[in-house]
PDB file of C-alpha atoms in Angstrom:
ATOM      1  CA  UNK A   1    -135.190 -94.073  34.941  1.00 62.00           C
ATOM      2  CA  UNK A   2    -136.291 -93.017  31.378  1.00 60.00           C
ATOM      3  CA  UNK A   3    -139.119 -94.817  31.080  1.00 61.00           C
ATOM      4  CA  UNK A   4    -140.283 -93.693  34.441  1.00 63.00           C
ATOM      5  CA  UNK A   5    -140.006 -90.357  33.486  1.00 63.00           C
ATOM      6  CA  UNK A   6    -141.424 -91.302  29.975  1.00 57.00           C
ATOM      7  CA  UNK A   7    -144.317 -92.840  31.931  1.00 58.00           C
ATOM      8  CA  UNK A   8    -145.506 -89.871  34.089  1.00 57.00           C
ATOM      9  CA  UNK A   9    -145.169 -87.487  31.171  1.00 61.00           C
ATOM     10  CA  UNK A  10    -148.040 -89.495  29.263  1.00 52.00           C
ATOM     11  CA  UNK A  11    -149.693 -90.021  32.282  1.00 51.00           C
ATOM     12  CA  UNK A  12    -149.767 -86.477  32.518  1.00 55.00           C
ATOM     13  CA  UNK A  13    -150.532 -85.866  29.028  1.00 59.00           C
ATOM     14  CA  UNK A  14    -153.398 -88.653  29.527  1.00 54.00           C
ATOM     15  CA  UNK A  15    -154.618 -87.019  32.333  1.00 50.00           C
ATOM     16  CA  UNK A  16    -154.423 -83.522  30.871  1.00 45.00           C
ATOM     17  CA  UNK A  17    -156.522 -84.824  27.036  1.00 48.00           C
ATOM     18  CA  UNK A  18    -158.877 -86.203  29.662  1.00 44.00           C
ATOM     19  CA  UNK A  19    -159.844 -82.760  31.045  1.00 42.00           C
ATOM     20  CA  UNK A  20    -160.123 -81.403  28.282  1.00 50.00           C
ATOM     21  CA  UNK A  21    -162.546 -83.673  26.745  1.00 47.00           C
ATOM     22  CA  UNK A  22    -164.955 -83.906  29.871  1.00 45.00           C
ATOM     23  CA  UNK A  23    -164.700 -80.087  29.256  1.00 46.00           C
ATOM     24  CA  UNK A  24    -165.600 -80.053  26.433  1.00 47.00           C
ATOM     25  CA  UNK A  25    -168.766 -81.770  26.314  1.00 49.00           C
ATOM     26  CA  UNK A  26    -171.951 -79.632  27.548  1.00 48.00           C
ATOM     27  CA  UNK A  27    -174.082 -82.596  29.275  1.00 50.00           C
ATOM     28  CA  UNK A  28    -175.334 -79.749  31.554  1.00 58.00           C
ATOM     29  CA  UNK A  29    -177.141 -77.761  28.567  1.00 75.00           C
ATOM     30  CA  UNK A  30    -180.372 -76.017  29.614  1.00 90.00           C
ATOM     31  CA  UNK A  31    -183.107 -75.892  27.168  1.00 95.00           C
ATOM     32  CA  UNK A  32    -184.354 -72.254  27.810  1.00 95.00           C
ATOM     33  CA  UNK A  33    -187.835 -72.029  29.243  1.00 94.00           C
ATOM     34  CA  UNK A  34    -189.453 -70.776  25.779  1.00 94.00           C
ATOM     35  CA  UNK A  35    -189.209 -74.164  24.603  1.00 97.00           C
ATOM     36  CA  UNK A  36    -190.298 -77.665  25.953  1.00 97.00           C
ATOM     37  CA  UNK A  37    -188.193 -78.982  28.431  1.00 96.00           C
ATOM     38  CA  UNK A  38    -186.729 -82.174  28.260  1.00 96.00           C
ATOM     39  CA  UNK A  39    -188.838 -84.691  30.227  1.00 96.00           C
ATOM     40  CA  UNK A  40    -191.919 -83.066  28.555  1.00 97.00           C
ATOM     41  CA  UNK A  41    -190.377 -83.475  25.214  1.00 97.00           C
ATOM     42  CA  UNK A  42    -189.638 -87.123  26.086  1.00 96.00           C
ATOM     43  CA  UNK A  43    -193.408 -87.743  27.077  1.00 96.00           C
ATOM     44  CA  UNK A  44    -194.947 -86.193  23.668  1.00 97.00           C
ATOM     45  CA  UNK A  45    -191.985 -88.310  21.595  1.00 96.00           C
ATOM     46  CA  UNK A  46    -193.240 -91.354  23.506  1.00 95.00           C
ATOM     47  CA  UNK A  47    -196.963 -90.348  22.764  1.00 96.00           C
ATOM     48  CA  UNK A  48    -195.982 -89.847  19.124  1.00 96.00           C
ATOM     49  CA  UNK A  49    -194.793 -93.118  18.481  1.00 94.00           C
ATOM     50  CA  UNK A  50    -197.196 -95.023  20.510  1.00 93.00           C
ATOM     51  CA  UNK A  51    -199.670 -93.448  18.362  1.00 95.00           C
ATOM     52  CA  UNK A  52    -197.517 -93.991  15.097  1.00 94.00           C
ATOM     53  CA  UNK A  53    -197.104 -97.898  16.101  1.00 92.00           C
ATOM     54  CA  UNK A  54    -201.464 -97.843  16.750  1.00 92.00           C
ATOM     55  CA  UNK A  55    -201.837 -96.413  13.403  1.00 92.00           C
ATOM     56  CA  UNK A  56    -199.393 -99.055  11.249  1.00 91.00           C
ATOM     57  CA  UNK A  57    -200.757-101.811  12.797  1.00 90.00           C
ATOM     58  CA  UNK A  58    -204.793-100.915  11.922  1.00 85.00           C
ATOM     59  CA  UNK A  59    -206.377-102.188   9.401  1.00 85.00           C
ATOM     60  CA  UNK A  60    -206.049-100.588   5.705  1.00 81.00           C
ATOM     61  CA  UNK A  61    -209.195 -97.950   5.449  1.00 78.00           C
ATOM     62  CA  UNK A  62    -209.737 -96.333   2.292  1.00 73.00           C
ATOM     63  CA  UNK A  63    -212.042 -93.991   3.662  1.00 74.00           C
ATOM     64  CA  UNK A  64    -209.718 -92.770   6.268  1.00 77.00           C
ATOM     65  CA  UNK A  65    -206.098 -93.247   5.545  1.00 86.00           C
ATOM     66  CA  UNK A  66    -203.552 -93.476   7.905  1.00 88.00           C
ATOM     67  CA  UNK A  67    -201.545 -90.514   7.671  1.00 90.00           C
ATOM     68  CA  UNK A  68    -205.007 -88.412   8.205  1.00 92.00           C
ATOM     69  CA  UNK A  69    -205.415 -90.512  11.306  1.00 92.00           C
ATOM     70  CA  UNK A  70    -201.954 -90.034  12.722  1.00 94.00           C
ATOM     71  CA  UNK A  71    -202.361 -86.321  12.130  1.00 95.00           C
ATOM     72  CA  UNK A  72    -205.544 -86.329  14.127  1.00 95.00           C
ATOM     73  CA  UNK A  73    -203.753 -88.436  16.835  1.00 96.00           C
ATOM     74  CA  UNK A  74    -200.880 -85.929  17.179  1.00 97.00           C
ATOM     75  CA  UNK A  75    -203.077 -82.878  17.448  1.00 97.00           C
ATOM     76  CA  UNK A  76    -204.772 -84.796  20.205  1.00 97.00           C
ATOM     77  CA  UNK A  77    -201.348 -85.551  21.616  1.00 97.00           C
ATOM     78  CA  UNK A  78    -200.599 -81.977  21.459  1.00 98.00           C
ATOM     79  CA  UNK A  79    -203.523 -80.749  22.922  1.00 98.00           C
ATOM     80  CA  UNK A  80    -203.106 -83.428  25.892  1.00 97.00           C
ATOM     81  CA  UNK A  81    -200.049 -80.933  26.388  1.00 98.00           C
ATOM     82  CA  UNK A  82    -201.401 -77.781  25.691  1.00 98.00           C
ATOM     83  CA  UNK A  83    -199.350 -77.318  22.629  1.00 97.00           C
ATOM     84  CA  UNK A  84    -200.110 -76.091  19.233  1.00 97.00           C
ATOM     85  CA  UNK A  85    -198.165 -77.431  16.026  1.00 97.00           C
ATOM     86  CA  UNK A  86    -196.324 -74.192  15.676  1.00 97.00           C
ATOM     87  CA  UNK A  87    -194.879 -74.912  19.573  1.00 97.00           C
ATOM     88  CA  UNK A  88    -194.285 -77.916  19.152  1.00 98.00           C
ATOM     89  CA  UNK A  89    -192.198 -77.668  15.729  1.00 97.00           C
ATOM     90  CA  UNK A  90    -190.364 -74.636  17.218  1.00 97.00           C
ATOM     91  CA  UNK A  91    -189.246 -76.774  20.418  1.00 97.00           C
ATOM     92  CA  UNK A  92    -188.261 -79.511  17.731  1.00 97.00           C
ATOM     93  CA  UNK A  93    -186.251 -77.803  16.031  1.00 97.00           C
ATOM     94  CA  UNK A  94    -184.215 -76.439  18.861  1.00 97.00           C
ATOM     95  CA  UNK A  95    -183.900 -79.902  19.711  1.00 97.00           C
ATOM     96  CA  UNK A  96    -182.792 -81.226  16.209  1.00 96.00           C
ATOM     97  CA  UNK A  97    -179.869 -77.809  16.361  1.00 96.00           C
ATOM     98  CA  UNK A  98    -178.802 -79.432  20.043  1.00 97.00           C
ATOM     99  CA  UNK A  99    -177.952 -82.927  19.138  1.00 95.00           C
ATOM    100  CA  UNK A 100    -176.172 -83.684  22.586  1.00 96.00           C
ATOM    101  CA  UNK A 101    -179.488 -82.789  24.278  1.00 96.00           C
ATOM    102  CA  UNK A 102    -181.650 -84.485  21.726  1.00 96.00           C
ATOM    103  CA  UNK A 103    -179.846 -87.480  22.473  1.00 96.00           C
ATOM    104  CA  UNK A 104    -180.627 -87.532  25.925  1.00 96.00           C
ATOM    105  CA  UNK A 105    -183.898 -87.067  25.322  1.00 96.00           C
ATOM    106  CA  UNK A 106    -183.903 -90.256  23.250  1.00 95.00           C
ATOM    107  CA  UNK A 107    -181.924 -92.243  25.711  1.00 96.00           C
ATOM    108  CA  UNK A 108    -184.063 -91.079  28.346  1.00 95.00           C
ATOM    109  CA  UNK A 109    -187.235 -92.420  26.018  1.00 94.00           C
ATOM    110  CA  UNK A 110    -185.641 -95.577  25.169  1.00 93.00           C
ATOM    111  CA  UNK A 111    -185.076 -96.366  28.678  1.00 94.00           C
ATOM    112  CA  UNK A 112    -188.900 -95.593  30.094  1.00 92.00           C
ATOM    113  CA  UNK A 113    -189.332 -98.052  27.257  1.00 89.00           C
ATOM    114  CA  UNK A 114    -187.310-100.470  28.196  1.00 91.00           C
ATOM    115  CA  UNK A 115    -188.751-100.124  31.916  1.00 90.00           C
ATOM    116  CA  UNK A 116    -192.047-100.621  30.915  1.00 87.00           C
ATOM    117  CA  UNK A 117    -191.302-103.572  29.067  1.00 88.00           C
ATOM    118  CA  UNK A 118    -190.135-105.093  32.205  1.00 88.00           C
ATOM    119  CA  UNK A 119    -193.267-104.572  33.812  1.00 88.00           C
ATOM    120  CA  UNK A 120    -194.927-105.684  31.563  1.00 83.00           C
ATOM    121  CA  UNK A 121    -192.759-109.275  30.886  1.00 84.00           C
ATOM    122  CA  UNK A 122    -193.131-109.671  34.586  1.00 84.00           C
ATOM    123  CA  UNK A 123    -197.296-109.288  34.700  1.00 81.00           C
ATOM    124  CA  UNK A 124    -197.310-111.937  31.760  1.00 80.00           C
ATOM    125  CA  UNK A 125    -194.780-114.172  33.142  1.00 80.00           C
ATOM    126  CA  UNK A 126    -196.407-113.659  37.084  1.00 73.00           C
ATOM    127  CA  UNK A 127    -200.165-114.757  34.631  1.00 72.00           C
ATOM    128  CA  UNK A 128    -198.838-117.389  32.784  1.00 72.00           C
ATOM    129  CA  UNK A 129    -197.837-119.471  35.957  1.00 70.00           C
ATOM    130  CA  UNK A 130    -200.637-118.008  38.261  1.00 67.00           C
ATOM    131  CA  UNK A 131    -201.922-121.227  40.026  1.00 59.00           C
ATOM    132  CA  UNK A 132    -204.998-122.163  38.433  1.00 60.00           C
ATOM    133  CA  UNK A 133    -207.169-121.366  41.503  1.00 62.00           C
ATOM    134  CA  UNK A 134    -205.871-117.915  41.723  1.00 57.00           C
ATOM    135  CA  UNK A 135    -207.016-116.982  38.710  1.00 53.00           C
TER     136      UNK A 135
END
């Protein structure tokens, strides 16, 4: 009978931490509309390091170096979004004082990654055993 009871009370107290903890956590923030919203800020990100992975992997150029060329590249990212430096670094930083939303931005990111490299496994696998005539 006592551990019956015993068992319900920390079921209860279980159930109770529970509650408190899924009420805790703000998974429903809104990023107000004066700064990039999420799925936006996901897309430039992605742009960003698309462009930082082109620019490591070029060739050494003394005459342009590579952080002048990743500079140019994100201005033309942020122009592709109609967004000035000053925009863009204000919507970071909001982002960078809201971990729990900057972190969904990432997972989101890491996930159209990890999409896209499924397409694009597939197209190589689907070419590397395309019948011969097909090709």
């Amino acid at each position: 009978m006592k551990n019956r009871i015993r068992q319900r009370i920390m079921h209860w107290i279980y159930a109770v931490a529970c509650l408190i903890m899924i009420a805790g956590c703000k998974h429903h923030e809104r990023v107000p509309k004066s700064y990039i919203q999420p799925e936006e800020m996901k897309n430039i990100l992605l742009d960003m390091q698309a462009a930082q992975a082109y620019v490591d992997n070029m060739p050494y150029d003394s005459l342009h170096p590579r952080q002048e060329k990743l500079k140019y590249y994100y201005q033309q990212i942020l122009e592709l979004y109609h967004l000035n430096h000053q925009q863009f670094m204000r919507s970071y930083e909001y982002y960078v004082m809201h971990p729990v939303i900057m972190k969904m931005v990432y997972d989101s990111l890491l996930a159209d990654v990890k999409r896209r490299q499924v397409i694009v496994d597939s197209l190589l696998i689907k070419k590397r055993f395309q019948h011969p005539i097909e090709k």
